[in-house]
């Protein structure tokens, strides 16, 4: 288990592999982001996307899945997140793309109001199979400090 004290500012991690399918792109869009360019090849061809593309929110959800899997493998004493900053969709994500993540811990500090808790900020960049960044964001995290012996 990794605690606040184990985290080093500047530390980087590469993780995840997510294959984007046409079926999933359409299913997500139908349920959560039913814009025509996420649902129809014909409508998408009329936009700058050029073809059917995943919702940016779907890209964020796929990234969350990869992140949770990474945390399951590399257990941390995480306590959730108060939010994210600077979310940017840089390139469209298309069916057939394979996504992966890279993260860097930007800063950490102890909570002034909650003993036993640290606060982190880290940047995550999501890449496609061509190593092109498709999304980036800065996440704020909460993590336990190491219990007293």
Short mmCIF file of N, CA, C and O in Angstrom, two decimals:
data_model
loop_
_atom_site.label_atom_id
_atom_site.label_comp_id
_atom_site.label_asym_id
_atom_site.label_seq_id
_atom_site.Cartn_x
_atom_site.Cartn_y
_atom_site.Cartn_z
N UNK A 1 0.86 -1.18 0.00
CA UNK A 1 0.00 0.00 0.00
C UNK A 1 0.90 1.23 0.00
O UNK A 1 1.82 1.33 0.79
N UNK A 2 0.59 2.17 -0.87
CA UNK A 2 1.35 3.42 -0.95
C UNK A 2 0.57 4.53 -0.27
O UNK A 2 -0.62 4.71 -0.54
N UNK A 3 1.27 5.25 0.59
CA UNK A 3 0.68 6.36 1.32
C UNK A 3 1.28 7.69 0.85
O UNK A 3 2.22 7.70 0.05
N UNK A 4 0.77 8.78 1.39
CA UNK A 4 1.23 10.12 1.06
C UNK A 4 2.76 10.20 1.11
O UNK A 4 3.39 10.73 0.20
N UNK A 5 3.33 9.66 2.16
CA UNK A 5 4.79 9.75 2.35
C UNK A 5 5.57 9.03 1.25
O UNK A 5 6.73 9.33 1.02
N UNK A 6 4.95 8.07 0.59
CA UNK A 6 5.63 7.30 -0.45
C UNK A 6 5.64 8.00 -1.80
O UNK A 6 6.37 7.58 -2.70
N UNK A 7 4.83 9.02 -1.95
CA UNK A 7 4.71 9.71 -3.24
C UNK A 7 5.80 10.75 -3.39
O UNK A 7 6.08 11.51 -2.47
N UNK A 8 6.42 10.79 -4.59
CA UNK A 8 7.48 11.75 -4.87
C UNK A 8 7.04 12.68 -5.99
O UNK A 8 6.64 12.23 -7.07
N UNK A 9 7.12 13.98 -5.72
CA UNK A 9 6.80 14.97 -6.75
C UNK A 9 7.74 14.73 -7.93
O UNK A 9 8.93 14.50 -7.76
N UNK A 10 7.18 14.75 -9.11
CA UNK A 10 7.95 14.49 -10.33
C UNK A 10 7.89 13.04 -10.79
O UNK A 10 8.30 12.73 -11.91
N UNK A 11 7.39 12.16 -9.92
CA UNK A 11 7.29 10.75 -10.30
C UNK A 11 6.33 10.60 -11.48
O UNK A 11 5.28 11.26 -11.54
N UNK A 12 6.69 9.71 -12.40
CA UNK A 12 5.88 9.48 -13.60
C UNK A 12 5.47 8.02 -13.67
O UNK A 12 6.17 7.15 -13.15
N UNK A 13 4.35 7.78 -14.32
CA UNK A 13 3.87 6.42 -14.53
C UNK A 13 3.25 6.32 -15.91
O UNK A 13 2.64 7.28 -16.39
N UNK A 14 3.43 5.18 -16.54
CA UNK A 14 2.77 4.86 -17.81
C UNK A 14 1.89 3.65 -17.54
O UNK A 14 2.35 2.68 -16.94
N UNK A 15 0.65 3.70 -18.00
CA UNK A 15 -0.26 2.59 -17.70
C UNK A 15 -1.42 2.58 -18.67
O UNK A 15 -1.70 3.55 -19.37
N UNK A 16 -2.10 1.46 -18.67
CA UNK A 16 -3.35 1.31 -19.38
C UNK A 16 -3.22 0.88 -20.83
O UNK A 16 -2.20 1.07 -21.47
N UNK A 17 -4.28 0.28 -21.27
CA UNK A 17 -4.47 -0.08 -22.68
C UNK A 17 -5.97 -0.25 -22.86
O UNK A 17 -6.58 -1.09 -22.19
N UNK A 18 -6.55 0.57 -23.71
CA UNK A 18 -7.99 0.53 -23.92
C UNK A 18 -8.27 0.59 -25.41
O UNK A 18 -7.91 1.57 -26.07
N UNK A 19 -8.89 -0.46 -25.93
CA UNK A 19 -9.23 -0.52 -27.34
C UNK A 19 -10.64 0.02 -27.53
O UNK A 19 -11.61 -0.49 -26.96
N UNK A 20 -10.75 1.07 -28.31
CA UNK A 20 -12.02 1.77 -28.54
C UNK A 20 -12.79 1.05 -29.65
O UNK A 20 -12.27 0.88 -30.75
N UNK A 21 -14.01 0.65 -29.35
CA UNK A 21 -14.82 -0.04 -30.36
C UNK A 21 -15.95 0.86 -30.85
O UNK A 21 -16.45 1.73 -30.12
N UNK A 22 -16.35 0.63 -32.07
CA UNK A 22 -17.47 1.37 -32.67
C UNK A 22 -18.74 1.17 -31.85
O UNK A 22 -19.47 2.14 -31.58
N UNK A 23 -18.99 -0.05 -31.44
CA UNK A 23 -20.20 -0.36 -30.68
C UNK A 23 -20.25 0.43 -29.37
O UNK A 23 -21.29 0.98 -29.00
N UNK A 24 -19.12 0.49 -28.70
CA UNK A 24 -19.08 1.21 -27.42
C UNK A 24 -19.22 2.72 -27.63
O UNK A 24 -19.87 3.40 -26.84
N UNK A 25 -18.62 3.25 -28.69
CA UNK A 25 -18.74 4.69 -28.99
C UNK A 25 -20.21 5.06 -29.18
O UNK A 25 -20.71 6.03 -28.60
N UNK A 26 -20.91 4.26 -29.96
CA UNK A 26 -22.33 4.55 -30.23
C UNK A 26 -23.18 4.33 -28.98
O UNK A 26 -24.05 5.15 -28.66
N UNK A 27 -22.91 3.25 -28.26
CA UNK A 27 -23.69 2.97 -27.04
C UNK A 27 -23.54 4.09 -26.02
O UNK A 27 -24.52 4.54 -25.43
N UNK A 28 -22.30 4.56 -25.79
CA UNK A 28 -22.08 5.65 -24.85
C UNK A 28 -22.80 6.91 -25.33
O UNK A 28 -23.48 7.59 -24.56
N UNK A 29 -22.65 7.22 -26.61
CA UNK A 29 -23.27 8.43 -27.16
C UNK A 29 -24.79 8.38 -27.05
O UNK A 29 -25.41 9.38 -26.69
N UNK A 30 -25.37 7.23 -27.36
CA UNK A 30 -26.83 7.11 -27.26
C UNK A 30 -27.32 7.41 -25.85
O UNK A 30 -28.35 8.04 -25.66
N UNK A 31 -26.54 6.98 -24.88
CA UNK A 31 -26.97 7.12 -23.49
C UNK A 31 -26.60 8.48 -22.88
O UNK A 31 -27.38 9.05 -22.11
N UNK A 32 -25.41 9.01 -23.22
CA UNK A 32 -24.90 10.17 -22.48
C UNK A 32 -24.59 11.41 -23.32
O UNK A 32 -24.51 12.51 -22.78
N UNK A 33 -24.32 11.26 -24.61
CA UNK A 33 -23.91 12.41 -25.42
C UNK A 33 -24.40 12.22 -26.85
O UNK A 33 -23.62 12.00 -27.76
N UNK A 34 -25.73 12.28 -27.04
CA UNK A 34 -26.32 11.89 -28.32
C UNK A 34 -26.20 12.94 -29.43
O UNK A 34 -27.17 13.24 -30.13
N UNK A 35 -25.01 13.47 -29.61
CA UNK A 35 -24.78 14.39 -30.72
C UNK A 35 -24.58 13.57 -32.00
O UNK A 35 -23.98 12.49 -31.96
N UNK A 36 -25.06 14.08 -33.13
CA UNK A 36 -25.04 13.29 -34.37
C UNK A 36 -23.67 12.74 -34.78
O UNK A 36 -23.58 11.63 -35.29
N UNK A 37 -22.60 13.51 -34.55
CA UNK A 37 -21.27 13.05 -34.98
C UNK A 37 -20.72 11.93 -34.10
O UNK A 37 -19.69 11.34 -34.43
N UNK A 38 -21.39 11.62 -32.98
CA UNK A 38 -21.02 10.46 -32.15
C UNK A 38 -21.91 9.25 -32.46
O UNK A 38 -21.69 8.17 -31.92
N UNK A 39 -22.90 9.46 -33.33
CA UNK A 39 -23.89 8.41 -33.60
C UNK A 39 -23.93 7.94 -35.06
O UNK A 39 -24.37 6.83 -35.32
N UNK A 40 -23.50 8.80 -35.97
CA UNK A 40 -23.71 8.52 -37.39
C UNK A 40 -22.47 8.84 -38.22
O UNK A 40 -21.91 9.94 -38.12
N UNK A 41 -22.08 7.89 -39.06
CA UNK A 41 -20.96 8.13 -39.97
C UNK A 41 -21.26 9.30 -40.91
O UNK A 41 -20.39 10.13 -41.16
N UNK A 42 -22.49 9.35 -41.41
CA UNK A 42 -22.88 10.40 -42.35
C UNK A 42 -22.80 11.78 -41.71
O UNK A 42 -22.29 12.74 -42.31
N UNK A 43 -23.33 11.90 -40.51
CA UNK A 43 -23.30 13.19 -39.82
C UNK A 43 -21.87 13.57 -39.41
O UNK A 43 -21.49 14.73 -39.50
N UNK A 44 -21.11 12.61 -38.98
CA UNK A 44 -19.73 12.87 -38.59
C UNK A 44 -18.89 13.35 -39.78
O UNK A 44 -18.01 14.20 -39.63
N UNK A 45 -19.18 12.83 -40.97
CA UNK A 45 -18.45 13.22 -42.18
C UNK A 45 -18.63 14.71 -42.50
O UNK A 45 -17.78 15.30 -43.17
N UNK A 46 -19.67 15.32 -42.00
CA UNK A 46 -19.94 16.74 -42.24
C UNK A 46 -19.21 17.66 -41.27
O UNK A 46 -19.30 18.88 -41.38
N UNK A 47 -18.52 17.09 -40.29
CA UNK A 47 -17.85 17.87 -39.26
C UNK A 47 -16.34 17.80 -39.41
O UNK A 47 -15.81 17.07 -40.24
N UNK A 48 -15.63 18.54 -38.56
CA UNK A 48 -14.17 18.49 -38.61
C UNK A 48 -13.64 17.13 -38.15
O UNK A 48 -12.50 16.78 -38.43
N UNK A 49 -14.47 16.33 -37.47
CA UNK A 49 -14.05 14.98 -37.07
C UNK A 49 -13.81 14.11 -38.30
O UNK A 49 -12.94 13.25 -38.29
N UNK A 50 -14.63 14.30 -39.32
CA UNK A 50 -14.48 13.55 -40.56
C UNK A 50 -15.09 12.17 -40.56
O UNK A 50 -15.42 11.62 -41.60
N UNK A 51 -15.22 11.59 -39.38
CA UNK A 51 -15.82 10.27 -39.24
C UNK A 51 -16.29 10.11 -37.80
O UNK A 51 -16.01 10.94 -36.95
N UNK A 52 -16.99 9.03 -37.55
CA UNK A 52 -17.54 8.76 -36.23
C UNK A 52 -16.44 8.88 -35.17
O UNK A 52 -15.36 8.30 -35.33
N UNK A 53 -16.72 9.63 -34.11
CA UNK A 53 -15.73 9.81 -33.05
C UNK A 53 -16.37 9.62 -31.69
O UNK A 53 -17.57 9.81 -31.52
N UNK A 54 -15.55 9.27 -30.73
CA UNK A 54 -16.02 9.10 -29.35
C UNK A 54 -16.27 10.46 -28.72
O UNK A 54 -15.57 11.43 -28.99
N UNK A 55 -17.25 10.51 -27.86
CA UNK A 55 -17.49 11.69 -27.03
C UNK A 55 -16.26 11.95 -26.17
O UNK A 55 -15.60 11.01 -25.70
N UNK A 56 -15.96 13.21 -25.94
CA UNK A 56 -14.87 13.53 -25.01
C UNK A 56 -15.15 12.97 -23.62
O UNK A 56 -14.24 12.55 -22.91
N UNK A 57 -16.43 12.96 -23.24
CA UNK A 57 -16.81 12.40 -21.94
C UNK A 57 -16.58 10.89 -21.92
O UNK A 57 -16.22 10.33 -20.88
N UNK A 58 -16.74 10.25 -23.06
CA UNK A 58 -16.44 8.82 -23.17
C UNK A 58 -14.93 8.61 -23.01
O UNK A 58 -14.49 7.68 -22.32
N UNK A 59 -14.15 9.47 -23.65
CA UNK A 59 -12.69 9.39 -23.50
C UNK A 59 -12.31 9.53 -22.02
O UNK A 59 -11.46 8.79 -21.51
N UNK A 60 -12.96 10.45 -21.32
CA UNK A 60 -12.69 10.62 -19.89
C UNK A 60 -13.08 9.37 -19.11
O UNK A 60 -12.36 8.94 -18.20
N UNK A 61 -14.20 8.75 -19.47
CA UNK A 61 -14.64 7.53 -18.78
C UNK A 61 -13.68 6.37 -19.05
O UNK A 61 -13.36 5.60 -18.13
N UNK A 62 -13.21 6.24 -20.29
CA UNK A 62 -12.23 5.18 -20.60
C UNK A 62 -10.94 5.41 -19.82
O UNK A 62 -10.32 4.46 -19.32
N UNK A 63 -10.55 6.67 -19.69
CA UNK A 63 -9.35 7.02 -18.92
C UNK A 63 -9.54 6.67 -17.45
O UNK A 63 -8.63 6.13 -16.81
N UNK A 64 -10.72 6.93 -16.92
CA UNK A 64 -11.00 6.57 -15.53
C UNK A 64 -10.87 5.08 -15.33
O UNK A 64 -10.31 4.62 -14.32
N UNK A 65 -11.35 4.30 -16.28
CA UNK A 65 -11.24 2.84 -16.19
C UNK A 65 -9.77 2.42 -16.13
O UNK A 65 -9.38 1.59 -15.30
N UNK A 66 -8.94 2.99 -17.00
CA UNK A 66 -7.52 2.65 -16.99
C UNK A 66 -6.87 3.09 -15.68
O UNK A 66 -6.01 2.38 -15.14
N UNK A 67 -7.28 4.23 -15.16
CA UNK A 67 -6.72 4.74 -13.91
C UNK A 67 -7.07 3.82 -12.74
O UNK A 67 -6.21 3.49 -11.92
N UNK A 68 -8.32 3.40 -12.66
CA UNK A 68 -8.74 2.50 -11.58
C UNK A 68 -7.99 1.17 -11.67
O UNK A 68 -7.52 0.65 -10.65
N UNK A 69 -7.83 0.64 -12.86
CA UNK A 69 -7.06 -0.61 -13.02
C UNK A 69 -5.62 -0.41 -12.57
O UNK A 69 -5.03 -1.29 -11.93
N UNK A 70 -5.04 0.74 -12.88
CA UNK A 70 -3.67 1.05 -12.43
C UNK A 70 -3.60 1.10 -10.91
O UNK A 70 -2.66 0.55 -10.31
N UNK A 71 -4.59 1.71 -10.28
CA UNK A 71 -4.60 1.79 -8.82
C UNK A 71 -4.85 0.42 -8.18
O UNK A 71 -4.38 0.16 -7.07
N UNK A 72 -5.56 -0.44 -8.85
CA UNK A 72 -5.75 -1.80 -8.32
C UNK A 72 -4.44 -2.56 -8.32
O UNK A 72 -4.15 -3.33 -7.40
N UNK A 73 -3.64 -2.37 -9.35
CA UNK A 73 -2.34 -3.04 -9.45
C UNK A 73 -1.32 -2.39 -8.53
O UNK A 73 -0.48 -3.08 -7.96
N UNK A 74 -1.37 -1.08 -8.39
CA UNK A 74 -0.42 -0.31 -7.58
C UNK A 74 -1.21 0.34 -6.45
O UNK A 74 -1.51 1.53 -6.49
N UNK A 75 -1.54 -0.46 -5.45
CA UNK A 75 -2.47 -0.02 -4.40
C UNK A 75 -1.99 1.25 -3.71
O UNK A 75 -0.84 1.35 -3.30
N UNK A 76 -2.92 2.17 -3.58
CA UNK A 76 -2.67 3.42 -2.89
C UNK A 76 -3.74 3.62 -1.84
O UNK A 76 -4.85 3.09 -1.97
N UNK A 77 -3.42 4.41 -0.85
CA UNK A 77 -4.36 4.70 0.23
C UNK A 77 -5.23 5.89 -0.16
O UNK A 77 -5.39 6.85 0.59
N UNK A 78 -5.77 5.83 -1.36
CA UNK A 78 -6.56 6.92 -1.90
C UNK A 78 -7.88 7.11 -1.16
O UNK A 78 -8.48 6.16 -0.69
N UNK A 79 -8.30 8.36 -1.12
CA UNK A 79 -9.55 8.73 -0.45
C UNK A 79 -10.50 9.46 -1.39
O UNK A 79 -11.41 10.14 -0.94
N UNK A 80 -10.28 9.35 -2.69
CA UNK A 80 -11.14 10.02 -3.65
C UNK A 80 -10.51 11.28 -4.20
O UNK A 80 -9.30 11.50 -4.06
N UNK A 81 -11.34 12.09 -4.81
CA UNK A 81 -10.85 13.30 -5.48
C UNK A 81 -11.86 14.42 -5.35
O UNK A 81 -13.06 14.21 -5.56
N UNK A 82 -11.39 15.63 -5.03
CA UNK A 82 -12.29 16.77 -5.01
C UNK A 82 -12.53 17.38 -6.40
O UNK A 82 -13.26 18.35 -6.53
N UNK A 83 -11.89 16.82 -7.44
CA UNK A 83 -12.16 17.32 -8.78
C UNK A 83 -10.95 17.35 -9.67
O UNK A 83 -9.85 16.95 -9.28
N UNK A 84 -11.19 17.81 -10.90
CA UNK A 84 -10.10 17.94 -11.86
C UNK A 84 -10.08 19.37 -12.39
O UNK A 84 -11.07 20.10 -12.33
N UNK A 85 -8.94 19.76 -12.91
CA UNK A 85 -8.74 21.09 -13.51
C UNK A 85 -8.18 20.91 -14.92
O UNK A 85 -7.59 19.88 -15.24
N UNK A 86 -8.35 21.93 -15.73
CA UNK A 86 -7.67 22.01 -17.02
C UNK A 86 -7.94 20.82 -17.94
O UNK A 86 -7.05 20.39 -18.67
N UNK A 87 -9.14 20.30 -17.96
CA UNK A 87 -9.47 19.21 -18.88
C UNK A 87 -9.45 19.73 -20.31
O UNK A 87 -10.11 20.72 -20.62
N UNK A 88 -8.68 19.06 -21.17
CA UNK A 88 -8.59 19.47 -22.58
C UNK A 88 -8.67 18.25 -23.47
O UNK A 88 -7.96 17.27 -23.27
N UNK A 89 -9.55 18.32 -24.46
CA UNK A 89 -9.62 17.29 -25.50
C UNK A 89 -8.80 17.81 -26.66
O UNK A 89 -9.12 18.83 -27.26
N UNK A 90 -7.72 17.13 -26.98
CA UNK A 90 -6.74 17.63 -27.94
C UNK A 90 -6.95 17.10 -29.35
O UNK A 90 -6.64 17.79 -30.33
N UNK A 91 -7.41 15.86 -29.47
CA UNK A 91 -7.66 15.22 -30.76
C UNK A 91 -8.87 14.30 -30.61
O UNK A 91 -9.11 13.76 -29.54
N UNK A 92 -9.56 14.08 -31.72
CA UNK A 92 -10.66 13.12 -31.67
C UNK A 92 -10.15 11.71 -31.38
O UNK A 92 -9.03 11.35 -31.74
N UNK A 93 -11.00 10.94 -30.73
CA UNK A 93 -10.75 9.51 -30.50
C UNK A 93 -11.74 8.76 -31.39
O UNK A 93 -12.94 9.03 -31.34
N UNK A 94 -11.20 7.83 -32.18
CA UNK A 94 -12.01 7.12 -33.16
C UNK A 94 -12.11 5.63 -32.81
O UNK A 94 -11.20 5.07 -32.19
N UNK A 95 -13.19 4.99 -33.25
CA UNK A 95 -13.23 3.53 -33.13
C UNK A 95 -11.99 2.94 -33.80
O UNK A 95 -11.57 3.41 -34.86
N UNK A 96 -11.41 1.95 -33.15
CA UNK A 96 -10.17 1.35 -33.64
C UNK A 96 -8.93 1.91 -32.96
O UNK A 96 -7.86 1.31 -33.03
N UNK A 97 -9.04 3.06 -32.30
CA UNK A 97 -7.90 3.61 -31.56
C UNK A 97 -7.63 2.75 -30.33
O UNK A 97 -8.53 2.12 -29.78
N UNK A 98 -6.38 2.77 -29.89
CA UNK A 98 -5.98 2.14 -28.64
C UNK A 98 -5.36 3.22 -27.77
O UNK A 98 -4.39 3.87 -28.17
N UNK A 99 -5.94 3.41 -26.60
CA UNK A 99 -5.52 4.49 -25.69
C UNK A 99 -4.61 3.96 -24.59
O UNK A 99 -4.69 2.80 -24.21
N UNK A 100 -3.77 4.85 -24.10
CA UNK A 100 -2.92 4.57 -22.94
C UNK A 100 -2.69 5.89 -22.21
O UNK A 100 -2.98 6.97 -22.75
N UNK A 101 -2.18 5.81 -20.98
CA UNK A 101 -2.01 7.00 -20.14
C UNK A 101 -0.59 7.17 -19.65
O UNK A 101 0.14 6.20 -19.45
N UNK A 102 -0.24 8.42 -19.42
CA UNK A 102 0.99 8.77 -18.70
C UNK A 102 0.60 9.81 -17.67
O UNK A 102 -0.18 10.71 -17.97
N UNK A 103 1.15 9.67 -16.46
CA UNK A 103 0.85 10.63 -15.41
C UNK A 103 2.13 11.12 -14.75
O UNK A 103 3.16 10.46 -14.81
N UNK A 104 2.03 12.31 -14.16
CA UNK A 104 3.14 12.89 -13.42
C UNK A 104 2.58 13.59 -12.19
O UNK A 104 1.63 14.37 -12.29
N UNK A 105 3.18 13.32 -11.03
CA UNK A 105 2.78 14.00 -9.80
C UNK A 105 3.41 15.39 -9.79
O UNK A 105 4.64 15.53 -9.82
N UNK A 106 2.56 16.41 -9.80
CA UNK A 106 3.03 17.79 -9.87
C UNK A 106 3.32 18.39 -8.51
O UNK A 106 4.26 19.18 -8.36
N UNK A 107 2.50 18.07 -7.53
CA UNK A 107 2.71 18.61 -6.18
C UNK A 107 1.94 17.79 -5.16
O UNK A 107 1.02 17.03 -5.51
N UNK A 108 2.33 17.94 -3.92
CA UNK A 108 1.62 17.31 -2.82
C UNK A 108 1.79 18.18 -1.59
O UNK A 108 2.77 18.92 -1.46
N UNK A 109 0.79 18.10 -0.71
CA UNK A 109 0.87 18.84 0.56
C UNK A 109 -0.04 18.14 1.56
O UNK A 109 -0.99 17.46 1.18
N UNK A 110 0.28 18.35 2.83
CA UNK A 110 -0.58 17.81 3.87
C UNK A 110 -1.81 18.70 4.02
O UNK A 110 -1.73 19.92 3.84
N UNK A 111 -2.92 18.11 4.34
CA UNK A 111 -4.14 18.87 4.57
C UNK A 111 -4.00 19.66 5.87
O UNK A 111 -3.59 19.11 6.89
N UNK A 112 -4.35 20.94 5.81
CA UNK A 112 -4.28 21.78 7.01
C UNK A 112 -5.47 21.52 7.93
O UNK A 112 -5.39 21.72 9.14
N UNK A 113 -6.58 21.05 7.38
CA UNK A 113 -7.79 20.89 8.18
C UNK A 113 -8.11 19.44 8.56
O UNK A 113 -8.93 19.21 9.44
N UNK A 114 -7.48 18.49 7.89
CA UNK A 114 -7.76 17.08 8.16
C UNK A 114 -6.48 16.31 8.42
O UNK A 114 -5.80 15.89 7.48
N UNK A 115 -6.15 16.09 9.68
CA UNK A 115 -4.97 15.30 10.00
C UNK A 115 -5.10 13.90 9.38
O UNK A 115 -6.20 13.36 9.27
N UNK A 116 -3.99 13.36 8.95
CA UNK A 116 -4.02 12.03 8.38
C UNK A 116 -4.33 12.01 6.90
O UNK A 116 -4.50 10.93 6.32
N UNK A 117 -4.39 13.18 6.27
CA UNK A 117 -4.72 13.25 4.85
C UNK A 117 -3.77 14.18 4.11
O UNK A 117 -3.41 15.23 4.60
N UNK A 118 -3.38 13.74 2.91
CA UNK A 118 -2.61 14.57 2.02
C UNK A 118 -3.41 14.91 0.78
O UNK A 118 -4.39 14.22 0.44
N UNK A 119 -2.98 15.97 0.10
CA UNK A 119 -3.64 16.42 -1.13
C UNK A 119 -2.59 16.42 -2.23
O UNK A 119 -1.48 16.92 -2.05
N UNK A 120 -2.95 15.86 -3.38
CA UNK A 120 -2.03 15.78 -4.50
C UNK A 120 -2.62 16.47 -5.73
O UNK A 120 -3.84 16.64 -5.84
N UNK A 121 -1.74 16.85 -6.64
CA UNK A 121 -2.13 17.33 -7.98
C UNK A 121 -1.24 16.61 -8.97
O UNK A 121 -0.02 16.60 -8.82
N UNK A 122 -1.87 16.03 -9.96
CA UNK A 122 -1.10 15.30 -10.96
C UNK A 122 -1.68 15.49 -12.34
O UNK A 122 -2.90 15.63 -12.51
N UNK A 123 -0.81 15.52 -13.34
CA UNK A 123 -1.25 15.67 -14.73
C UNK A 123 -1.30 14.29 -15.39
O UNK A 123 -0.35 13.52 -15.28
N UNK A 124 -2.40 14.00 -16.06
CA UNK A 124 -2.54 12.79 -16.85
C UNK A 124 -2.71 13.19 -18.31
O UNK A 124 -3.48 14.10 -18.61
N UNK A 125 -1.96 12.51 -19.17
CA UNK A 125 -2.09 12.69 -20.61
C UNK A 125 -2.47 11.34 -21.19
O UNK A 125 -1.88 10.32 -20.85
N UNK A 126 -3.48 11.35 -22.05
CA UNK A 126 -3.95 10.15 -22.72
C UNK A 126 -3.45 10.20 -24.16
O UNK A 126 -3.58 11.24 -24.83
N UNK A 127 -2.89 9.09 -24.63
CA UNK A 127 -2.33 9.00 -25.97
C UNK A 127 -3.07 7.94 -26.78
O UNK A 127 -3.55 6.96 -26.22
N UNK A 128 -3.10 8.12 -28.09
CA UNK A 128 -3.60 7.07 -28.98
C UNK A 128 -2.42 6.18 -29.42
O UNK A 128 -1.30 6.38 -28.98
N UNK A 129 -2.70 5.24 -30.29
CA UNK A 129 -1.69 4.27 -30.72
C UNK A 129 -0.57 4.91 -31.54
O UNK A 129 0.47 4.29 -31.76
N UNK A 130 -0.74 6.15 -31.98
CA UNK A 130 0.30 6.86 -32.74
C UNK A 130 1.12 7.75 -31.82
O UNK A 130 1.88 8.60 -32.30
N UNK A 131 0.95 7.58 -30.50
CA UNK A 131 1.61 8.41 -29.49
C UNK A 131 1.24 9.88 -29.61
O UNK A 131 2.01 10.77 -29.22
N UNK A 132 0.05 10.15 -30.12
CA UNK A 132 -0.48 11.51 -30.19
C UNK A 132 -1.34 11.74 -28.95
O UNK A 132 -2.20 10.91 -28.63
N UNK A 133 -1.13 12.85 -28.24
CA UNK A 133 -1.99 13.13 -27.09
C UNK A 133 -3.41 13.45 -27.55
O UNK A 133 -3.61 14.21 -28.50
N UNK A 134 -4.39 12.83 -26.89
CA UNK A 134 -5.79 13.07 -27.24
C UNK A 134 -6.54 13.79 -26.13
O UNK A 134 -7.56 14.43 -26.38
N UNK A 135 -6.04 13.72 -24.90
CA UNK A 135 -6.70 14.38 -23.77
C UNK A 135 -5.67 14.60 -22.67
O UNK A 135 -4.76 13.79 -22.49
N UNK A 136 -5.84 15.68 -21.93
CA UNK A 136 -5.01 15.93 -20.76
C UNK A 136 -5.85 16.61 -19.69
O UNK A 136 -6.83 17.28 -19.99
N UNK A 137 -5.48 16.37 -18.45
CA UNK A 137 -6.16 17.03 -17.33
C UNK A 137 -5.25 17.00 -16.12
O UNK A 137 -4.29 16.23 -16.04
N UNK A 138 -5.55 17.86 -15.16
CA UNK A 138 -4.86 17.87 -13.87
C UNK A 138 -5.87 17.41 -12.83
O UNK A 138 -6.95 17.99 -12.69
N UNK A 139 -5.53 16.33 -12.13
CA UNK A 139 -6.41 15.75 -11.12
C UNK A 139 -5.93 16.13 -9.73
O UNK A 139 -4.73 16.16 -9.45
N UNK A 140 -6.88 16.41 -8.87
CA UNK A 140 -6.62 16.67 -7.46
C UNK A 140 -7.03 15.40 -6.71
O UNK A 140 -8.11 14.87 -6.95
N UNK A 141 -6.14 14.91 -5.86
CA UNK A 141 -6.43 13.67 -5.15
C UNK A 141 -6.28 13.83 -3.65
O UNK A 141 -5.57 14.70 -3.16
N UNK A 142 -6.94 12.94 -2.95
CA UNK A 142 -6.84 12.86 -1.49
C UNK A 142 -6.26 11.50 -1.17
O UNK A 142 -6.67 10.49 -1.75
N UNK A 143 -5.30 11.45 -0.22
CA UNK A 143 -4.65 10.20 0.12
C UNK A 143 -4.31 10.19 1.60
O UNK A 143 -3.97 11.24 2.19
N UNK A 144 -4.40 9.02 2.20
CA UNK A 144 -4.07 8.87 3.63
C UNK A 144 -2.58 9.03 3.86
O UNK A 144 -1.77 8.62 3.02
N UNK A 145 -2.24 9.56 5.02
CA UNK A 145 -0.85 9.50 5.45
C UNK A 145 -0.62 8.14 6.12
O UNK A 145 -1.56 7.44 6.48
N UNK A 146 0.64 7.79 6.23
CA UNK A 146 0.98 6.50 6.82
C UNK A 146 0.53 6.47 8.28
O UNK A 146 0.77 7.41 9.03
N UNK A 147 -0.16 5.39 8.68
CA UNK A 147 -0.60 5.29 10.08
C UNK A 147 0.59 5.27 11.04
O UNK A 147 1.67 4.77 10.71
N UNK A 148 0.39 5.85 12.21
CA UNK A 148 1.45 5.84 13.24
C UNK A 148 1.71 4.41 13.68
O UNK A 148 0.79 3.60 13.78
N UNK A 149 2.98 4.11 13.92
CA UNK A 149 3.37 2.75 14.31
C UNK A 149 2.89 2.40 15.71
O UNK A 149 2.73 3.20 16.55
#
